[in-house]
Amino acid sequence: MRFREIFRYELAYRLHSASTWLYAGFLFLIAFWIVHVGATGGAEIKVNAPQRVAETMALFCGLFGILVTAGLMSDAVIRDRTFGMDSLLFTTRLRVPEYLVGRFLAALVTNGILALAIPIGLAFGSLMPYLAREQFGPNHLAAYLQPMLLFLLPNLVLTSAILFTIAALTRKAVPVYLGAIGIFIGYIAAANYWSGIASPMLSVLADPLGINALKGMTEYWTASERNTRLVGFPAMLLWNRLLWLAIAAALVGVLQRTFRFTQRDERVRGSGPVDAPDAERSGDARAAHERASGAVPQVQGVFGPRTRVRQTLAVARQSLAEVMSGRAFQVAYVVTIGLVLLWGWNIGETIYDTITWPVTHLVVGVVLTQRVIVIPWLVIVLYAGELVWKDRETGAAPIADAVPVRTGAVLLGRFLALVAIIVMFQSAFMIGGILLQVLHGYYELEPGLYVRILFGMNLVEHVLLAALAMTIHVLVNHKYLAHVIALLTIIFNQAALYGIHHLFIYNSAPAWKYSEMNGFGPYVEPFVLFKLYWAAWALLFGVVMMLFRVRGPELGVRERLAQARTRFTGGTTRVAAVAVALILALGGFIFYNTNVLNEHLPPQHAGRPDAEYERRYGRYRDLPQPVITAADLRFELYPEQTAVDVRGSYRLVNQSGAAIRSV
């Protein structure tokens, strides 16, 4: 009876929550977007072919949809602790199996309902009339139902069981998200070794998400079979699904035996935003005497610019110390170094189609900038949420918000703490990169190049993303939903690859390259100019954070808008005006250079000049032309001026046997 009540209450709570349907909306949009990405490729395998739909749904749910699962499972367990209801709940006659299974099944059913947005988004995207119809075949209902039953729902059960167990045992959100990241990274790393398993049966059974098994099944299908043949329900894949569903059930069963209705013995560190001054901590003899006698000393507060700077630094120092003291941070730091070694170990074998040394510009430019890019994204999103929501989750917000510290000082201090966290993970990248080179026997380490890229160009990228992530967490009044929105916003920033101008994709910039002969070449100036433009946007985001940051009791949308209007005065107005002026000035200068002085060509139109050349001069293709039989060229290179002087002569001979009318 109590189990049914818990299940019904939890399910009703989730289904009536706006964040649940926002999760569904984002899953739908990503699936819809994946169809558009697939429609940019060749037409041999259709975008909505049964085999591609199955792979997309298996990969999507097992890896990318895991973030939504992490939000739902952590909220199902941690919500009682967040609202301070766990001490009351744990004193009732409720039994552990009723509590855990009721909460888990309700969250799992909610997750299953949300997962329906994935096939709906795929099917709806394939019907868009503006996409090239030759990229699509007919839609079959079975092509979407079979992957749901084989991959989508079983993978939900498995990942939900793992993340729910982590949430129940730790009762914290960060370990749950780190667990989701661990599943994501661990699966990708393990997938590289499945091909080495000699037994096909063992290879299929060892795949927890079934993606590798699906690829093995369809590896030798022809293009026609991939477009028309359904995946079906092969016996080996069914055994795989049953095995991992049993493991998920066993995991929940073990959790029931180990979970206890007790509060964790945790000491809340530093609930206030500012450390007490040294004089106040030590005290003098007179102050001690006054406290002993019960007299209250009269202290005159000083709230000038110097005090605000000290308060900002105190907030940053305290926030950073709290993050670094947690086990999650320490484990993530060590794991980051290990992942650099894992993902970069073959860097000398995959770049130039031959074996080369792991030189510094390859390690830092490919491994530490491209291959591990998901790590700083996740670090920024997770710790931005922890810093913004810290006081509200620990119940210290009423006290912390009442102290005489300006909102700007609190936000800037926590932003500086987030920047320091990013710097520390960049140092982990550097340590991993150096270890990678040394273990391969290469000792030309070039620490200066590490510093210029990791703590220069890459750090600028990550700091700007941190400003965006903090803004999203301040605006979205739901921590786990803000995690998903922030991460999806970062991922959607890659839309510049599909033709959208860099001026409209936050934090984007022209790509840079490094070579040992030319250094960074001409790429630094446009990179810096674009980052200054986005830094102006980040400054405007800072104003938005100050206007909408919740301080005091929880407010609705109307109250927050009214509060923002009252805060938009004085210094806030001047900072916003400066930010807008910089955005217009820098954006106008960039637009003038990219669209007026030069022609802006999106990637999908990069071949347009060549096509125009062929169209204009194709009629001269068969005319007789002279042939170069000798050449005498002289090149003078001036690296300091980035200039070259070319002089020389060619010997042209008519070998066609016919008169040449035009050249």
XYZ file of C-alpha atoms in Angstrom:
663
model
C 0.000 0.000 0.000
C 2.740 2.449 0.970
C 4.743 1.446 -2.118
C 1.777 2.323 -4.351
C 1.350 5.695 -2.661
C 5.031 6.542 -3.060
C 4.985 5.487 -6.702
C 1.814 7.468 -7.469
C 3.025 10.573 -5.653
C 6.474 10.551 -7.270
C 5.072 9.920 -10.747
C 2.453 12.656 -10.358
C 5.105 15.069 -9.060
C 7.348 14.420 -12.056
C 4.558 14.575 -14.631
C 3.242 17.854 -13.199
C 6.711 19.421 -13.125
C 7.499 21.849 -15.942
C 11.117 20.671 -15.996
C 10.003 17.172 -17.022
C 8.402 18.411 -20.205
C 11.297 20.737 -20.890
C 13.514 17.650 -20.750
C 11.207 16.042 -23.315
C 11.388 19.140 -25.477
C 15.163 19.107 -25.495
C 15.311 15.398 -26.312
C 12.920 16.042 -29.192
C 15.016 18.955 -30.472
C 18.258 16.993 -30.363
C 16.690 14.083 -32.246
C 15.236 16.578 -34.718
C 18.690 18.163 -35.091
C 20.404 14.783 -35.635
C 18.176 14.218 -38.673
C 19.324 17.538 -40.121
C 22.977 16.663 -39.489
C 22.508 13.297 -41.194
C 20.810 14.960 -44.180
C 24.070 16.762 -45.047
C 25.807 13.468 -45.987
C 25.584 11.208 -49.005
C 22.357 9.582 -50.146
C 23.552 5.945 -50.367
C 22.245 5.112 -46.878
C 18.991 6.939 -46.157
C 18.749 9.093 -43.035
C 15.648 7.218 -41.862
C 16.892 3.760 -42.872
C 15.986 1.153 -40.193
C 19.643 0.398 -39.469
C 20.542 4.093 -39.034
C 17.476 4.730 -36.876
C 18.463 1.801 -34.646
C 22.054 3.038 -34.298
C 20.923 6.582 -33.572
C 18.464 5.519 -30.886
C 20.918 3.092 -29.268
C 23.753 5.611 -29.223
C 21.490 8.519 -28.274
C 19.828 6.888 -25.294
C 22.851 4.987 -24.081
C 25.266 7.904 -24.159
C 23.758 11.340 -24.776
C 20.369 10.820 -23.129
C 22.182 9.728 -19.976
C 22.378 13.343 -18.795
C 18.593 13.552 -18.584
C 18.616 10.232 -16.740
C 21.167 11.631 -14.285
C 18.953 14.646 -13.596
C 15.834 12.551 -12.995
C 17.510 9.931 -10.798
C 19.424 12.395 -8.645
C 16.311 14.519 -8.122
C 14.278 11.457 -7.079
C 16.674 10.735 -4.206
C 18.168 14.090 -3.263
C 14.983 16.165 -3.288
C 14.038 15.130 0.275
C 17.446 16.168 1.535
C 17.355 19.438 -0.406
C 14.047 20.472 1.175
C 15.028 19.195 4.634
C 12.332 16.492 4.681
C 14.636 13.471 4.980
C 14.794 13.636 8.791
C 10.988 13.430 8.978
C 10.623 10.843 6.236
C 13.156 8.496 7.790
C 11.245 8.375 11.096
C 8.017 7.028 9.544
C 7.000 3.379 9.230
C 8.145 3.425 5.623
C 10.343 0.468 4.677
C 13.487 0.687 2.558
C 12.178 -1.433 -0.383
C 8.965 0.604 -0.537
C 10.851 3.877 -0.558
C 13.624 2.923 -3.004
C 11.623 0.831 -5.467
C 8.733 3.303 -5.475
C 11.009 6.246 -6.206
C 13.095 4.304 -8.729
C 10.158 2.940 -10.717
C 8.417 6.322 -10.809
C 11.563 8.019 -12.101
C 12.104 5.169 -14.574
C 8.558 5.407 -15.938
C 9.006 9.172 -16.306
C 12.273 8.594 -18.112
C 10.582 6.096 -20.424
C 7.855 8.605 -21.270
C 10.493 11.240 -22.024
C 12.382 8.791 -24.218
C 9.409 8.694 -26.576
C 10.470 12.176 -27.667
C 13.504 10.637 -29.390
C 11.732 8.479 -32.041
C 9.088 11.184 -32.432
C 11.808 13.762 -33.093
C 13.535 11.453 -35.588
C 10.303 10.716 -37.445
C 9.145 14.340 -37.430
C 12.524 15.576 -38.664
C 12.459 13.164 -41.593
C 9.185 14.728 -42.788
C 10.515 18.283 -43.134
C 9.765 19.440 -46.706
C 12.831 21.701 -46.997
C 15.273 18.767 -46.652
C 16.460 16.950 -49.789
C 13.964 14.127 -50.260
C 16.546 11.889 -51.957
C 18.179 11.575 -48.523
C 15.102 9.829 -47.101
C 13.164 6.668 -47.731
C 9.685 5.671 -46.548
C 9.018 5.745 -42.801
C 8.080 2.399 -41.214
C 6.583 2.244 -37.732
C 8.464 -0.978 -36.971
C 11.781 0.756 -37.738
C 11.152 2.967 -34.677
C 9.405 0.450 -32.403
C 12.026 -2.294 -32.603
C 14.972 -0.098 -31.513
C 12.840 1.239 -28.657
C 12.230 -2.258 -27.329
C 15.755 -3.531 -28.030
C 17.911 -0.551 -27.082
C 16.124 2.544 -25.845
C 14.157 1.079 -22.932
C 16.657 -1.594 -21.759
C 19.487 0.945 -21.767
C 17.304 3.307 -19.757
C 16.773 0.625 -17.137
C 20.494 -0.130 -16.866
C 21.765 3.453 -16.726
C 18.933 4.469 -14.394
C 19.798 1.645 -11.976
C 23.462 2.671 -11.897
C 22.811 6.387 -11.408
C 19.985 5.848 -8.899
C 22.322 3.676 -6.821
C 25.019 6.361 -6.864
C 22.472 9.018 -5.846
C 21.061 6.897 -3.010
C 24.473 6.045 -1.577
C 26.092 9.502 -1.870
C 22.974 11.730 -1.673
C 24.797 14.325 -3.759
C 24.293 15.440 -7.358
C 27.928 15.784 -8.449
C 28.794 12.066 -8.016
C 25.707 11.183 -10.064
C 26.822 13.354 -12.968
C 30.386 12.102 -12.626
C 28.947 8.589 -12.787
C 27.106 9.516 -15.986
C 30.331 10.893 -17.427
C 32.139 7.735 -16.331
C 29.610 5.554 -18.148
C 29.950 7.714 -21.259
C 33.754 7.698 -21.288
C 34.125 4.112 -20.098
C 31.854 2.790 -22.820
C 33.744 4.650 -25.546
C 37.077 3.397 -24.191
C 35.853 -0.208 -23.879
C 34.376 -0.184 -27.393
C 37.918 -0.066 -28.807
C 38.696 -3.486 -27.305
C 35.553 -5.468 -28.164
C 36.875 -6.223 -31.635
C 39.753 -8.103 -30.004
C 37.465 -10.609 -28.236
C 37.820 -13.891 -30.098
C 34.431 -15.333 -29.134
C 31.543 -13.633 -31.014
C 29.113 -14.689 -28.293
C 31.256 -13.191 -25.527
C 31.753 -10.021 -27.585
C 27.982 -9.556 -27.905
C 27.213 -10.336 -24.261
C 29.953 -8.027 -22.954
C 28.367 -4.938 -24.531
C 26.114 -3.327 -21.876
C 24.347 -0.971 -24.271
C 24.156 -3.229 -27.315
C 25.640 -0.655 -29.708
C 28.690 -2.738 -30.619
C 26.492 -5.800 -31.014
C 24.257 -3.878 -33.436
C 27.251 -2.735 -35.482
C 28.537 -6.309 -35.652
C 25.135 -7.563 -36.834
C 24.844 -5.014 -39.644
C 28.520 -4.804 -40.616
C 28.165 -6.854 -43.793
C 24.739 -5.636 -44.847
C 24.574 -4.088 -48.290
C 23.332 -0.543 -48.790
C 19.991 -1.909 -49.993
C 19.648 -4.071 -46.864
C 20.505 -1.158 -44.579
C 17.812 0.937 -46.223
C 15.025 -1.652 -46.063
C 15.844 -4.501 -43.656
C 14.602 -4.296 -40.080
C 16.931 -5.124 -37.228
C 14.542 -7.756 -35.878
C 15.000 -9.652 -32.620
C 18.068 -11.917 -33.037
C 18.609 -14.431 -30.251
C 22.082 -13.266 -29.240
C 20.949 -9.664 -28.897
C 17.975 -10.763 -26.792
C 20.317 -12.682 -24.483
C 22.446 -9.540 -24.203
C 19.427 -7.471 -23.226
C 18.241 -10.038 -20.642
C 21.712 -10.299 -19.113
C 22.111 -6.576 -18.528
C 18.521 -6.142 -17.346
C 19.241 -8.839 -14.760
C 22.393 -6.969 -13.720
C 20.343 -3.785 -13.327
C 17.793 -5.598 -11.157
C 20.586 -7.102 -9.053
C 22.098 -3.658 -8.558
C 18.811 -2.274 -7.213
C 18.512 -5.352 -4.998
C 21.987 -4.774 -3.529
C 21.069 -1.133 -2.933
C 18.044 -2.209 -0.866
C 20.298 -4.306 1.361
C 22.849 -1.532 1.939
C 20.636 1.583 2.121
C 19.758 2.878 5.587
C 17.225 5.456 6.764
C 19.906 7.582 8.388
C 21.239 11.030 7.727
C 24.806 11.236 6.564
C 27.146 12.681 9.165
C 28.249 15.716 7.204
C 29.526 18.981 8.395
C 28.292 21.926 6.357
C 31.320 23.906 5.357
C 31.147 27.652 5.306
C 27.525 28.462 4.763
C 28.168 32.167 4.684
C 29.688 33.842 1.650
C 32.441 35.714 3.456
C 35.106 34.581 5.863
C 35.223 36.409 9.164
C 38.074 38.936 9.391
C 41.222 37.783 11.139
C 40.766 40.260 13.944
C 37.292 38.930 14.571
C 38.511 35.328 14.628
C 41.366 35.913 17.029
C 39.829 38.761 18.973
C 41.586 40.908 21.549
C 41.297 40.915 25.319
C 38.723 43.707 25.426
C 36.437 42.017 22.886
C 36.724 38.731 24.788
C 35.799 40.504 28.018
C 32.770 42.134 26.359
C 31.569 38.800 25.029
C 32.010 37.183 28.427
C 30.043 39.935 30.126
C 27.244 39.723 27.564
C 27.836 43.210 26.152
C 27.408 43.596 22.405
C 30.264 45.566 20.826
C 29.351 48.363 18.435
C 31.212 48.000 15.138
C 31.144 50.619 12.427
C 30.906 48.912 9.009
C 33.083 50.085 6.124
C 31.689 49.257 2.671
C 33.980 50.967 0.186
C 35.614 49.614 -2.983
C 38.420 48.000 -0.986
C 35.901 46.071 1.112
C 34.080 44.863 -2.002
C 37.359 43.603 -3.481
C 38.184 41.739 -0.259
C 34.685 40.272 -0.123
C 34.919 39.119 -3.764
C 38.266 37.429 -3.130
C 36.945 35.871 0.087
C 33.946 34.403 -1.771
C 36.251 33.049 -4.483
C 38.686 31.572 -1.960
C 35.982 29.917 0.124
C 34.088 28.536 -2.901
C 37.267 27.100 -4.405
C 38.299 25.518 -1.101
C 34.902 23.816 -0.753
C 35.084 22.367 -4.262
C 38.687 21.178 -3.927
C 38.026 19.500 -0.584
C 35.383 17.230 -2.102
C 36.299 13.723 -3.190
C 34.497 14.200 -6.501
C 36.931 16.932 -7.543
C 39.979 14.933 -6.512
C 38.822 11.809 -8.342
C 37.887 13.813 -11.448
C 41.329 15.474 -11.497
C 43.168 12.140 -11.432
C 40.774 10.571 -13.956
C 41.360 13.509 -16.316
C 45.084 12.769 -16.415
C 44.334 9.112 -17.118
C 41.903 9.976 -19.918
C 44.518 12.152 -21.623
C 46.848 9.129 -21.699
C 44.048 6.818 -22.879
C 42.666 9.021 -25.635
C 46.009 10.349 -26.813
C 48.119 7.195 -26.744
C 47.937 6.638 -30.519
C 48.413 10.280 -31.511
C 51.659 9.472 -33.344
C 49.934 6.838 -35.500
C 46.763 8.593 -36.685
C 47.723 12.048 -37.967
C 49.916 11.663 -41.064
C 49.060 8.028 -41.990
C 52.462 7.047 -40.704
C 54.200 6.726 -37.342
C 55.634 9.924 -35.922
C 56.779 11.248 -32.569
C 54.162 12.741 -30.211
C 55.482 16.256 -30.743
C 54.085 18.978 -28.521
C 51.952 20.750 -31.107
C 50.195 17.450 -31.924
C 49.595 16.546 -28.285
C 48.348 19.956 -27.224
C 46.638 20.881 -30.502
C 44.836 17.581 -31.164
C 44.613 15.563 -27.939
C 44.222 18.394 -25.406
C 42.156 20.672 -27.651
C 39.952 18.300 -29.667
C 39.833 14.776 -28.261
C 39.222 15.688 -24.617
C 37.000 18.703 -25.291
C 34.011 17.074 -23.583
C 35.850 17.117 -20.221
C 36.050 20.921 -19.808
C 32.476 21.226 -21.074
C 31.199 18.910 -18.357
C 33.405 20.458 -15.666
C 32.105 23.936 -16.502
C 28.437 22.895 -16.559
C 28.575 20.842 -13.347
C 30.604 23.196 -11.192
C 28.763 26.282 -12.440
C 25.624 24.651 -11.047
C 27.305 23.718 -7.765
C 28.573 27.256 -7.199
C 25.312 28.972 -8.111
C 23.100 26.594 -6.094
C 25.425 26.002 -3.126
C 23.679 28.141 -0.518
C 20.152 27.170 -1.573
C 20.919 23.451 -1.435
C 22.601 23.571 1.973
C 19.787 25.679 3.447
C 22.176 28.548 4.178
C 20.632 30.937 1.639
C 18.500 32.891 4.165
C 21.634 33.675 6.193
C 24.037 34.142 3.268
C 21.642 36.435 1.396
C 21.136 38.632 4.464
C 24.806 39.560 4.934
C 25.992 42.975 3.659
C 27.707 41.654 0.533
C 26.664 42.911 -2.864
C 25.201 40.508 -5.380
C 27.911 41.440 -7.873
C 30.644 40.537 -5.364
C 29.093 37.109 -4.699
C 28.637 36.317 -8.395
C 32.072 37.584 -9.400
C 33.706 35.673 -6.558
C 32.066 32.420 -7.576
C 32.868 33.060 -11.220
C 36.537 33.531 -10.258
C 36.349 30.239 -8.359
C 34.967 28.559 -11.488
C 37.804 30.048 -13.561
C 40.308 28.695 -11.006
C 38.721 25.237 -11.332
C 39.099 25.443 -15.110
C 42.762 26.438 -14.698
C 43.353 23.430 -12.456
C 41.882 21.048 -15.005
C 44.026 22.679 -17.675
C 47.011 21.846 -15.482
C 45.767 18.238 -15.377
C 45.721 18.284 -19.181
C 49.290 19.584 -19.200
C 50.454 16.885 -16.784
C 48.745 14.207 -18.876
C 50.242 15.557 -22.103
C 53.775 15.634 -20.688
C 53.391 12.096 -19.304
C 52.142 10.976 -22.713
C 55.266 12.315 -24.398
C 57.689 10.972 -21.790
C 56.153 7.487 -21.808
C 56.668 7.397 -25.585
C 60.317 8.347 -25.131
C 59.959 11.892 -26.472
C 61.550 14.615 -24.323
C 61.296 17.847 -26.400
C 58.426 19.023 -24.198
C 58.107 22.737 -25.158
C 56.362 23.926 -21.966
C 55.970 27.403 -23.470
C 53.706 26.025 -26.199
C 51.637 24.178 -23.575
C 51.158 27.445 -21.706
C 50.262 29.482 -24.795
C 47.579 27.052 -25.969
C 46.200 25.572 -22.727
C 46.371 28.712 -20.594
C 45.924 31.108 -23.480
C 43.641 30.220 -26.363
C 41.852 27.260 -24.758
C 41.437 28.999 -21.409
C 39.775 31.982 -23.089
C 37.305 29.607 -24.767
C 36.460 27.891 -21.478
C 36.134 31.113 -19.456
C 33.592 32.465 -21.940
C 31.659 29.185 -21.729
C 31.764 29.484 -17.924
C 30.059 32.895 -18.158
C 27.306 31.383 -20.304
C 26.852 28.361 -17.999
C 26.566 30.516 -14.872
C 24.040 32.772 -16.594
C 21.884 29.782 -17.527
C 22.006 28.456 -13.951
C 20.963 31.861 -12.593
C 18.088 32.248 -15.058
C 16.754 28.670 -14.967
C 15.212 28.042 -11.592
C 15.933 24.299 -11.705
C 19.448 22.977 -11.220
C 19.265 19.730 -13.188
C 17.362 21.285 -16.052
C 19.960 24.055 -16.177
C 22.664 21.381 -16.480
C 21.004 19.975 -19.584
C 20.275 23.384 -21.127
C 23.831 24.592 -20.574
C 25.374 21.471 -22.075
C 23.018 21.474 -25.044
C 23.751 25.157 -25.640
C 27.462 24.391 -25.763
C 26.875 21.497 -28.155
C 24.619 23.571 -30.403
C 27.431 26.129 -30.665
C 28.896 23.768 -33.237
C 26.113 24.990 -35.554
C 28.681 27.356 -37.070
C 29.842 24.285 -38.986
C 26.556 24.327 -40.876
C 26.763 27.802 -42.294
C 25.626 30.144 -39.513
C 27.883 33.181 -39.230
C 30.382 33.197 -36.356
C 28.849 36.469 -35.135
C 25.671 34.618 -34.173
C 27.172 31.520 -32.493
C 28.339 32.328 -28.976
C 32.068 31.829 -28.355
C 32.781 30.819 -31.952
C 35.785 32.086 -33.885
C 37.777 31.177 -36.992
C 39.841 28.047 -36.437
C 43.520 28.435 -35.609
C 46.448 26.255 -36.596
C 50.005 25.880 -35.363
C 53.050 24.675 -37.260
C 56.690 24.523 -36.216
C 57.689 26.576 -39.262
C 55.052 29.300 -39.159
C 53.884 29.252 -35.517
C 50.295 30.464 -35.237
C 50.668 32.381 -38.505
C 47.847 34.849 -39.253
C 45.285 33.164 -36.981
C 45.945 34.988 -33.710
C 44.544 38.406 -34.670
C 41.083 37.230 -35.850
C 40.891 34.819 -32.897
C 41.581 37.616 -30.400
C 39.147 39.971 -32.127
C 36.298 37.463 -32.009
C 37.011 36.598 -28.371
C 36.919 40.285 -27.424
C 33.531 40.483 -29.127
C 32.267 37.510 -27.104
C 33.850 38.876 -23.944
C 31.575 41.899 -24.381
C 28.638 39.498 -24.529
C 29.934 37.777 -21.389
C 29.990 41.177 -19.668
C 26.350 41.648 -20.665
C 25.603 38.177 -19.282
C 27.118 39.356 -16.007
C 24.585 42.166 -15.909
C 21.794 39.676 -16.565
C 23.029 37.534 -13.672
C 23.023 40.494 -11.288
C 19.491 41.408 -12.347
C 17.962 37.955 -11.998
C 19.957 36.262 -9.259
C 17.606 34.928 -6.571
C 18.417 36.549 -3.254
C 16.091 35.851 -0.402
C 12.899 33.773 -0.677
C 12.011 31.892 -3.855
C 10.268 34.089 -6.413
C 8.032 33.410 -9.380
C 8.655 34.673 -12.899
C 6.693 37.911 -12.462
C 8.373 38.728 -9.159
C 11.826 38.081 -10.657
C 11.085 40.389 -13.599
C 9.864 43.097 -11.229
C 12.949 42.672 -9.075
C 15.173 42.898 -12.155
C 13.582 46.230 -13.088
C 14.310 47.630 -9.634
C 17.950 46.479 -9.835
C 18.510 48.011 -13.273
C 19.853 51.327 -12.003
C 23.096 53.209 -11.569
C 26.210 51.127 -12.094
C 24.306 48.234 -13.638
C 22.962 50.512 -16.371
C 26.430 51.894 -17.105
C 28.000 48.437 -17.336
C 25.201 47.268 -19.656
C 25.711 50.350 -21.853
C 29.452 49.693 -22.093
C 28.809 46.044 -22.995
C 26.291 46.945 -25.716
C 28.645 49.604 -27.134
C 31.502 47.097 -27.314
C 29.256 44.487 -28.928
C 28.162 46.933 -31.627
C 31.657 48.315 -32.252
C 33.492 44.983 -32.341
C 30.670 43.199 -34.153
C 30.495 45.940 -36.773
C 34.246 45.820 -37.340
C 34.180 42.040 -37.713
C 31.206 42.164 -40.095
C 32.954 44.809 -42.206
C 36.030 42.592 -42.544
C 34.208 39.307 -43.130
C 31.272 40.422 -45.285
C 32.268 43.723 -46.933
C 36.005 43.565 -47.534
C 35.763 39.805 -48.075
C 33.073 37.381 -49.195
C 31.666 35.209 -46.405
C 31.219 31.648 -47.596
C 29.629 29.091 -45.249
C 31.203 25.610 -45.272
C 28.511 24.066 -47.460
C 29.271 26.703 -50.136
C 33.063 26.464 -49.919
C 33.246 24.941 -53.409
C 31.209 27.718 -55.026
C 34.246 29.683 -56.418
C 35.631 26.524 -58.049
C 32.229 25.708 -59.532
C 31.930 29.254 -60.884
C 35.417 28.989 -62.384
C 34.500 25.752 -64.158
C 31.218 27.207 -65.390
C 32.877 30.350 -66.766
C 35.979 28.822 -68.351
C 34.826 25.269 -69.067
C 34.295 26.066 -72.741
C 38.066 26.558 -73.153
C 38.874 23.100 -71.800
C 39.696 21.507 -75.175
C 41.574 24.442 -76.744
C 45.283 23.808 -77.495
C 47.502 25.393 -74.852
C 51.249 25.800 -74.442
C 53.153 23.457 -72.132
C 55.741 24.516 -69.557
C 59.004 22.755 -70.463
C 61.363 24.646 -68.151
C 61.136 26.961 -65.176
C 63.608 29.222 -63.380
C 62.149 30.526 -60.111
C 63.643 32.437 -57.198
C 61.851 32.690 -53.823
C 62.843 35.186 -51.124
C 61.096 34.528 -47.786
C 60.733 37.246 -45.128
C 59.243 35.534 -42.026
C 59.352 38.689 -39.898
C 57.129 40.543 -42.382
C 55.151 37.399 -43.339
C 56.017 38.223 -46.957
C 57.479 36.433 -49.968
C 59.104 37.754 -53.170
C 58.863 35.458 -56.192
C 60.732 36.121 -59.435
C 61.415 33.850 -62.372
C 60.563 32.764 -65.892
C 58.842 29.869 -67.680
C 59.635 28.348 -71.101
C 56.364 27.665 -72.945
C 56.266 25.373 -75.994
C 53.368 24.653 -78.337
C 53.374 20.854 -78.641
C 49.826 20.536 -79.974
C 50.667 20.865 -83.669
C 47.924 23.481 -84.126
C 47.863 27.234 -83.934
C 47.041 28.659 -80.511
C 44.425 31.373 -80.820
C 44.140 32.320 -77.119
C 45.811 31.530 -73.797
